[in-house]
Coordinates of C-alpha atoms in Angstrom, one line a residue:
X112 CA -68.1 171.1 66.7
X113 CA -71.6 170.6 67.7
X114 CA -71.3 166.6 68.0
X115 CA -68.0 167.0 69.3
X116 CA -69.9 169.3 72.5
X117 CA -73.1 166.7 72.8
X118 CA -71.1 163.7 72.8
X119 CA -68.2 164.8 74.9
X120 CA -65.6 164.0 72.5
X121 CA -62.2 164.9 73.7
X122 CA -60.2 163.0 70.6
X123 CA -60.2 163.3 67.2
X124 CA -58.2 160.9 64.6
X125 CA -57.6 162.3 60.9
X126 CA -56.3 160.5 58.5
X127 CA -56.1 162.3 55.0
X128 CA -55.3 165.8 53.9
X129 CA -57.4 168.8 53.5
X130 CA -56.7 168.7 49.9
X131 CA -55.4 166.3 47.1
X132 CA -54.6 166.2 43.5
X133 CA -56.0 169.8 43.9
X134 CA -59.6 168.8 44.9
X135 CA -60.9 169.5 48.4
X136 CA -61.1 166.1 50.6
X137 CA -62.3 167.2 54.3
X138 CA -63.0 171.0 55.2
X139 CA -60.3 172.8 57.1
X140 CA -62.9 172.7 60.0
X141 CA -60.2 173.8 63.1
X142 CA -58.4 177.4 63.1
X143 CA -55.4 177.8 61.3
X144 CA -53.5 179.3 64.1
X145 CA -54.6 180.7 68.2
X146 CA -57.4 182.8 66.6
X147 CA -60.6 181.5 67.6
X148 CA -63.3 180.5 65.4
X149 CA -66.8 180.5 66.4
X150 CA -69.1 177.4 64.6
X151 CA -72.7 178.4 66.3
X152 CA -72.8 179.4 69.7
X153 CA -69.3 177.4 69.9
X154 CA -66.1 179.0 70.0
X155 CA -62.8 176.6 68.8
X156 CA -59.4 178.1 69.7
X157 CA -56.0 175.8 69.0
X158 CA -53.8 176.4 72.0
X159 CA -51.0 174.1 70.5
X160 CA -49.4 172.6 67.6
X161 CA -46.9 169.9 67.3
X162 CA -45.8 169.2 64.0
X163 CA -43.8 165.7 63.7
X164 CA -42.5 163.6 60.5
X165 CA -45.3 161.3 60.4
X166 CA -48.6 163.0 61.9
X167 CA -49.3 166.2 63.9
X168 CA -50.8 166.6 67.4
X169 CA -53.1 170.0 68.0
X170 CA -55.1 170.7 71.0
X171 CA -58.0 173.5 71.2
X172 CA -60.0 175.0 73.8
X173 CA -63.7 174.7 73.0
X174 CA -65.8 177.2 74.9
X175 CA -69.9 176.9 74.7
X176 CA -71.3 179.5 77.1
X177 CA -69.3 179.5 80.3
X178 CA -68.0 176.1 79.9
X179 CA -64.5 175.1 78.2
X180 CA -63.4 171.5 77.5
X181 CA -59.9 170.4 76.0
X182 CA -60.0 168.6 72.4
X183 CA -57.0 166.7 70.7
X184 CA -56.8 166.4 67.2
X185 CA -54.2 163.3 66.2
X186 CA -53.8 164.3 62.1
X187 CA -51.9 161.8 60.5
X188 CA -50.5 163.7 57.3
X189 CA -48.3 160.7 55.3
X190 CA -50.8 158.8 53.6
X191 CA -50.5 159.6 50.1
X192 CA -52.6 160.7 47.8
X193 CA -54.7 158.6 46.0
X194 CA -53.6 155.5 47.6
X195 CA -52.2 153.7 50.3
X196 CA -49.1 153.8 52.3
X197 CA -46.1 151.5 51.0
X198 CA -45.4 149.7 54.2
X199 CA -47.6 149.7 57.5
X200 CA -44.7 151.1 59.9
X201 CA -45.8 154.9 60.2
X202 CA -49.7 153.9 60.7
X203 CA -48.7 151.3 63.2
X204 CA -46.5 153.5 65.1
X205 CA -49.6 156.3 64.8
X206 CA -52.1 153.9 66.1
X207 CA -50.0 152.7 69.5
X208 CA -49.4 156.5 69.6
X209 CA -53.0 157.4 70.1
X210 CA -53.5 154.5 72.0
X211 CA -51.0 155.0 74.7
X212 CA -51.9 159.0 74.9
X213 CA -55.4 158.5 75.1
X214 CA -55.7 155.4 77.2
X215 CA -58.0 155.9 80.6
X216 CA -59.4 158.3 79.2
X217 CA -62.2 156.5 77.3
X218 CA -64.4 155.7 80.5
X219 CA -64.4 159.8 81.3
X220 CA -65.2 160.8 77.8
X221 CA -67.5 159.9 74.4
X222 CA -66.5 159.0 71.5
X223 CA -63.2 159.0 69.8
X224 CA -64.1 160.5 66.2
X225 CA -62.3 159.1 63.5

């Protein structure tokens, strides 16, 4: 969360799962629901959650001393495990989907973290 601060990130992209085949494969690093976490002197808080077939969209508050920026979190949750996805339809559609939503805002921000 501290990168996401210094560099002004406002986007995140995710493409694997939490877990797989039982082993750990990126740490849960955002809150589980609208209770903030605190990483530091940095406090994350989700303030939504849209869930849809292919990929979910969160946002979160990030607060570091009096001043609170917006983060989006684009998880895309279909690529299997182990491998890669059959056909490139879903990741295609996920790609022009985070390209459309976060388009102008690149010049205003840092980094898209992928």
């Amino acid at each position: 969360w501290r990168m996401i601060w210094e560099h002004n990130t406002r986007n995140i992209i995710m493409l694997t799962q939490t877990v797989e085949k039982g082993k750990i494969k990126c740490d849960h690093y955002w809150p589980f629901d609208n209770e903030p976490i605190v990483s530091g002197d940095i406090t994350i808080q989700m303030t939504s959650e849209s869930m849809l077939p292919e990929w979910t969209i969160r946002e979160f508050k990030i607060t570091h001393g009096a001043n609170t920026r917006r983060v989006r979190q684009f998880h895309y949750t279909v690529w299997p495990d182990h491998g890669v996805p059959e056909t490139t339809e879903t990741l295609v559609k996920f790609i022009r989907y985070v390209r459309r939503t976060i388009d102008g805002e690149a010049k205003h921000t840092g980094p898209t973290i992928v």
